[in-house]
Each structure stands twice: as structure tokens, then as C-alpha cells.
Amino acid sequence: LTSPPELKNPHILCVYGEGEAFVCWEDYRNDPKFPDIYLTKIDDKGKVLWQYGGVPVCTIEGDQSRPVMASDGNGGVYVAWVDRRSNVKDEVYVHHLDPNGKILFEKNGKLICSANRSKTQLQIERDKKGGVWLAWTDARTFDKTGFDLYVQKLDEDGNAIYANGGKDVALNPKDQTTPRLVAADEGGVFLFWNDNRYGKISIFMQRIPATGE
């Protein structure tokens, strides 16, 4: 799939679509200190369908890392990652690639969250309507509520249903972490997470409808 000499400790993920696999990794070919995001697609026989070495998803300055992927159900793929192009804070970006590897959003990704402090445990799930849900653990109000969970949804045209920064789902005292997404009917999603609001770890869930309301 790729063999540049600058590729070090790649973080490789695979998501299976309709008999195909998407492979994504952190890539150091452009900078030995700060990785970029590359992605390619193979068929069920192992043939590389997109360019050898991968499609450059994001190659802007700074650190792009921890990619996650979800098939769009139509031969394309969504990929999201944590981005430090500002060199100040974690931000969340996402891209959508069509079945031929063409990037559909703006160059170097669509901004999802630019709130202060860290974003970790990024998760992604398609919504069965051509769009995608994102969830992450967020420290923007850590001093008051610890780690919290936020979500965002994009429709098939890339329009977000919430403002930049997403919508808080579990904004409670102590930590809410480890989000997991499972697609629901009609474009909605189930969100599961670990919750320490009562002083011990419990499992909570929320069903979020397609409208986000």
C-alpha cells in the first residue's frame, strides 16, 4: 500500500465497506515530527483501487493524528482525526471521499470542533442516510465537570446539524468518557459511554434522533 522511508510507526485502521477495505494511517513523509493523514482503498482480492502510497487526506502543517473511519455505504468513506494545525489546541476535522478517492470537502478537512482543551476518544458512525455521526471526549469544561461527551452530525452534503463545537450529550459532574456509536433507524444514533457521576463507573446510553433534537 505504501513504503516511503519516512513512514514511522503508522497507525493503521481498516473499515470494510461492500466487499472493500479502507486503510488509513498517520504518515511522516512530509515532516519527521508531525504526521499527516493518508488513506487508500482495496478490493476483496487485495488490489489497490486508489493511488499507491495513499490519497493525502490532510497534509497541512502541524500534527494530524488518531484517525477513525466509517464507510458511507456507497463505496466512499468518512475519515475524522484530531488536528493540531494551530499548535495550541486539539481540533476535530473530517473528510468525505467518494468511491473513486475524490475528496468532497474543503482542502485539508472540514472543521468540526475548535473549542479549547483536549479532544480524545474520537468515534465515528454512518447514519444509514449517507451522513455521519461523530462523538468525542472533551475537556473544555474540565475544571467544572471533568471530561464530557459531545456529538456532531453531518448530512450527505456535509451540513452540520449543530454549531461548531458540537452538542454536549453528557455534561455532568465527574467524568463521562469512552463513547461508542451505533447507527439507529431513520438517521439517528445510539450513544453509549462510561459515566462516573455517582462516584463509580456506570454505563449510560442515549438515543439521538436524526434531527439532533
Short mmCIF file of C-alpha atoms in Angstrom, two decimals, residues 19-180:
data_model
loop_
_atom_site.label_atom_id
_atom_site.label_comp_id
_atom_site.label_asym_id
_atom_site.label_seq_id
_atom_site.Cartn_x
_atom_site.Cartn_y
_atom_site.Cartn_z
CA GLY A 19 -16.56 -6.11 -0.15
CA GLU A 20 -13.84 -3.47 0.08
CA ALA A 21 -11.48 -2.15 2.74
CA PHE A 22 -10.34 1.36 3.52
CA VAL A 23 -6.90 1.69 5.08
CA CYS A 24 -5.82 4.88 6.84
CA TRP A 25 -2.60 5.82 8.60
CA GLU A 26 -0.53 8.56 10.19
CA ASP A 27 2.26 9.37 7.75
CA TYR A 28 5.57 11.19 8.34
CA ARG A 29 6.78 11.51 4.74
CA ASN A 30 6.37 15.31 4.73
CA ASP A 31 7.68 16.04 8.22
CA PRO A 32 9.65 13.74 10.55
CA LYS A 33 7.98 15.23 13.64
CA PHE A 34 4.37 15.85 12.69
CA PRO A 35 2.22 13.21 10.94
CA ASP A 36 -0.30 13.73 8.16
CA ILE A 37 -3.30 11.58 7.25
CA TYR A 38 -3.26 9.29 4.18
CA LEU A 39 -5.85 6.77 3.05
CA THR A 40 -6.36 4.16 0.36
CA LYS A 41 -8.91 1.57 -0.73
CA ILE A 42 -8.51 -2.09 -1.70
CA ASP A 43 -10.95 -4.60 -3.16
CA ASP A 44 -11.79 -8.06 -1.82
CA LYS A 45 -8.86 -9.55 -3.76
CA GLY A 46 -6.33 -7.12 -2.27
CA LYS A 47 -6.00 -4.92 -5.35
CA VAL A 48 -5.24 -1.28 -4.56
CA LEU A 49 -8.05 0.78 -6.08
CA TRP A 50 -6.73 4.22 -5.23
CA GLN A 51 -3.25 5.60 -5.76
CA TYR A 52 -0.22 3.73 -4.41
CA GLY A 53 1.06 5.47 -1.30
CA GLY A 54 -2.40 6.68 -0.39
CA VAL A 55 -4.59 9.70 -1.01
CA PRO A 56 -3.36 12.70 1.02
CA VAL A 57 -6.37 13.46 3.21
CA CYS A 58 -4.69 16.21 5.25
CA THR A 59 -1.13 17.47 4.79
CA ILE A 60 -1.33 20.90 6.40
CA GLU A 61 1.35 21.95 8.90
CA GLY A 62 1.07 20.63 12.42
CA ASP A 63 0.09 17.27 13.87
CA GLN A 64 -2.81 15.28 12.40
CA SER A 65 -3.35 12.03 14.27
CA ARG A 66 -5.72 9.38 15.68
CA PRO A 67 -7.82 8.86 12.53
CA VAL A 68 -11.14 6.99 12.62
CA MET A 69 -13.20 5.87 9.63
CA ALA A 70 -16.69 4.86 8.59
CA SER A 71 -17.89 3.65 5.21
CA ASP A 72 -20.58 5.90 3.73
CA GLY A 73 -22.41 2.83 2.40
CA ASN A 74 -21.99 3.92 -1.22
CA GLY A 75 -18.36 2.97 -1.85
CA GLY A 76 -16.89 6.05 -0.24
CA VAL A 77 -15.62 6.73 3.26
CA TYR A 78 -15.62 9.33 6.01
CA VAL A 79 -12.41 9.87 7.97
CA ALA A 80 -12.05 12.07 11.04
CA TRP A 81 -8.99 12.92 13.10
CA VAL A 82 -7.61 15.08 15.91
CA ASP A 83 -5.71 18.06 14.50
CA ARG A 84 -3.16 20.45 16.00
CA ARG A 85 -2.57 22.70 12.99
CA SER A 86 -2.99 25.67 15.33
CA ASN A 87 -0.16 24.27 17.51
CA VAL A 88 -2.21 25.38 20.51
CA LYS A 89 -5.13 23.01 21.00
CA ASP A 90 -6.76 19.84 19.71
CA GLU A 91 -9.34 20.35 16.99
CA VAL A 92 -11.55 17.80 15.24
CA TYR A 93 -11.70 17.64 11.42
CA VAL A 94 -13.45 15.30 8.99
CA HIS A 95 -13.25 14.47 5.28
CA HIS A 96 -15.52 12.55 2.91
CA LEU A 97 -14.04 10.68 -0.05
CA ASP A 98 -16.19 9.34 -2.89
CA PRO A 99 -15.86 5.80 -4.38
CA ASN A 100 -13.01 6.98 -6.64
CA GLY A 101 -11.00 8.62 -3.87
CA LYS A 102 -12.03 12.17 -4.71
CA ILE A 103 -12.11 14.45 -1.67
CA LEU A 104 -15.54 16.06 -1.31
CA PHE A 105 -14.99 18.60 1.47
CA GLU A 106 -12.68 21.61 1.56
CA LYS A 107 -8.91 21.05 1.34
CA ASN A 108 -7.39 19.57 4.49
CA GLY A 109 -10.75 18.83 6.07
CA LYS A 110 -13.96 20.26 7.42
CA LEU A 111 -13.71 21.74 10.91
CA ILE A 112 -15.99 20.05 13.46
CA CYS A 113 -14.75 21.40 16.79
CA SER A 114 -12.30 24.17 17.69
CA ALA A 115 -13.19 24.52 21.38
CA ASN A 116 -10.32 24.86 23.85
CA ARG A 117 -8.57 21.94 25.52
CA SER A 118 -8.21 18.32 24.56
CA LYS A 119 -10.45 16.10 22.45
CA THR A 120 -9.85 12.37 22.79
CA GLN A 121 -11.53 9.01 22.12
CA LEU A 122 -12.93 10.19 18.78
CA GLN A 123 -15.62 7.90 17.35
CA ILE A 124 -17.45 7.84 14.01
CA GLU A 125 -20.53 6.04 12.65
CA ARG A 126 -22.50 6.42 9.43
CA ASP A 127 -26.17 7.31 9.80
CA LYS A 128 -27.62 4.97 7.11
CA LYS A 129 -28.75 8.06 5.16
CA GLY A 130 -25.42 8.97 3.59
CA GLY A 131 -24.33 11.15 6.51
CA VAL A 132 -22.16 10.54 9.53
CA TRP A 133 -22.15 10.95 13.32
CA LEU A 134 -19.10 11.91 15.38
CA ALA A 135 -18.58 11.69 19.15
CA TRP A 136 -15.62 12.52 21.36
CA THR A 137 -14.49 13.06 24.94
CA ASP A 138 -13.98 16.78 25.57
CA ALA A 139 -12.17 18.74 28.29
CA ARG A 140 -13.45 22.26 27.53
CA THR A 141 -15.22 22.49 30.93
CA PHE A 142 -12.87 20.14 32.77
CA ASP A 143 -12.44 22.48 35.77
CA LYS A 144 -16.19 22.31 36.47
CA THR A 145 -17.44 18.99 35.16
CA GLY A 146 -14.40 16.90 34.27
CA PHE A 147 -14.43 15.13 30.90
CA ASP A 148 -17.70 15.35 28.96
CA LEU A 149 -19.14 13.96 25.73
CA TYR A 150 -20.00 15.91 22.60
CA VAL A 151 -21.51 14.85 19.28
CA GLN A 152 -21.91 16.26 15.78
CA LYS A 153 -23.72 15.02 12.71
CA LEU A 154 -23.12 15.83 9.04
CA ASP A 155 -25.71 15.10 6.38
CA GLU A 156 -24.76 13.66 2.98
CA ASP A 157 -23.98 17.17 1.70
CA GLY A 158 -21.64 17.89 4.61
CA ASN A 159 -24.00 20.21 6.50
CA ALA A 160 -23.69 20.06 10.29
CA ILE A 161 -26.83 19.93 12.43
CA TYR A 162 -25.11 21.64 15.38
CA ALA A 163 -22.86 24.70 15.58
CA ASN A 164 -19.06 24.44 15.60
CA GLY A 165 -18.05 22.52 18.69
CA GLY A 166 -20.94 20.07 18.60
CA LYS A 167 -23.64 19.37 21.17
CA ASP A 168 -23.00 18.26 24.74
CA VAL A 169 -24.70 14.95 25.48
CA ALA A 170 -23.46 14.19 28.99
CA LEU A 171 -22.46 17.39 30.79
CA ASN A 172 -22.45 16.16 34.37
CA PRO A 173 -20.10 16.33 37.35
CA LYS A 174 -17.13 13.98 37.20
CA ASP A 175 -16.08 12.17 34.06
CA GLN A 176 -18.06 10.87 31.09
CA THR A 177 -15.74 9.00 28.74
CA THR A 178 -15.27 6.18 26.23
CA PRO A 179 -18.09 6.98 23.78
CA ARG A 180 -19.38 4.34 21.37
#
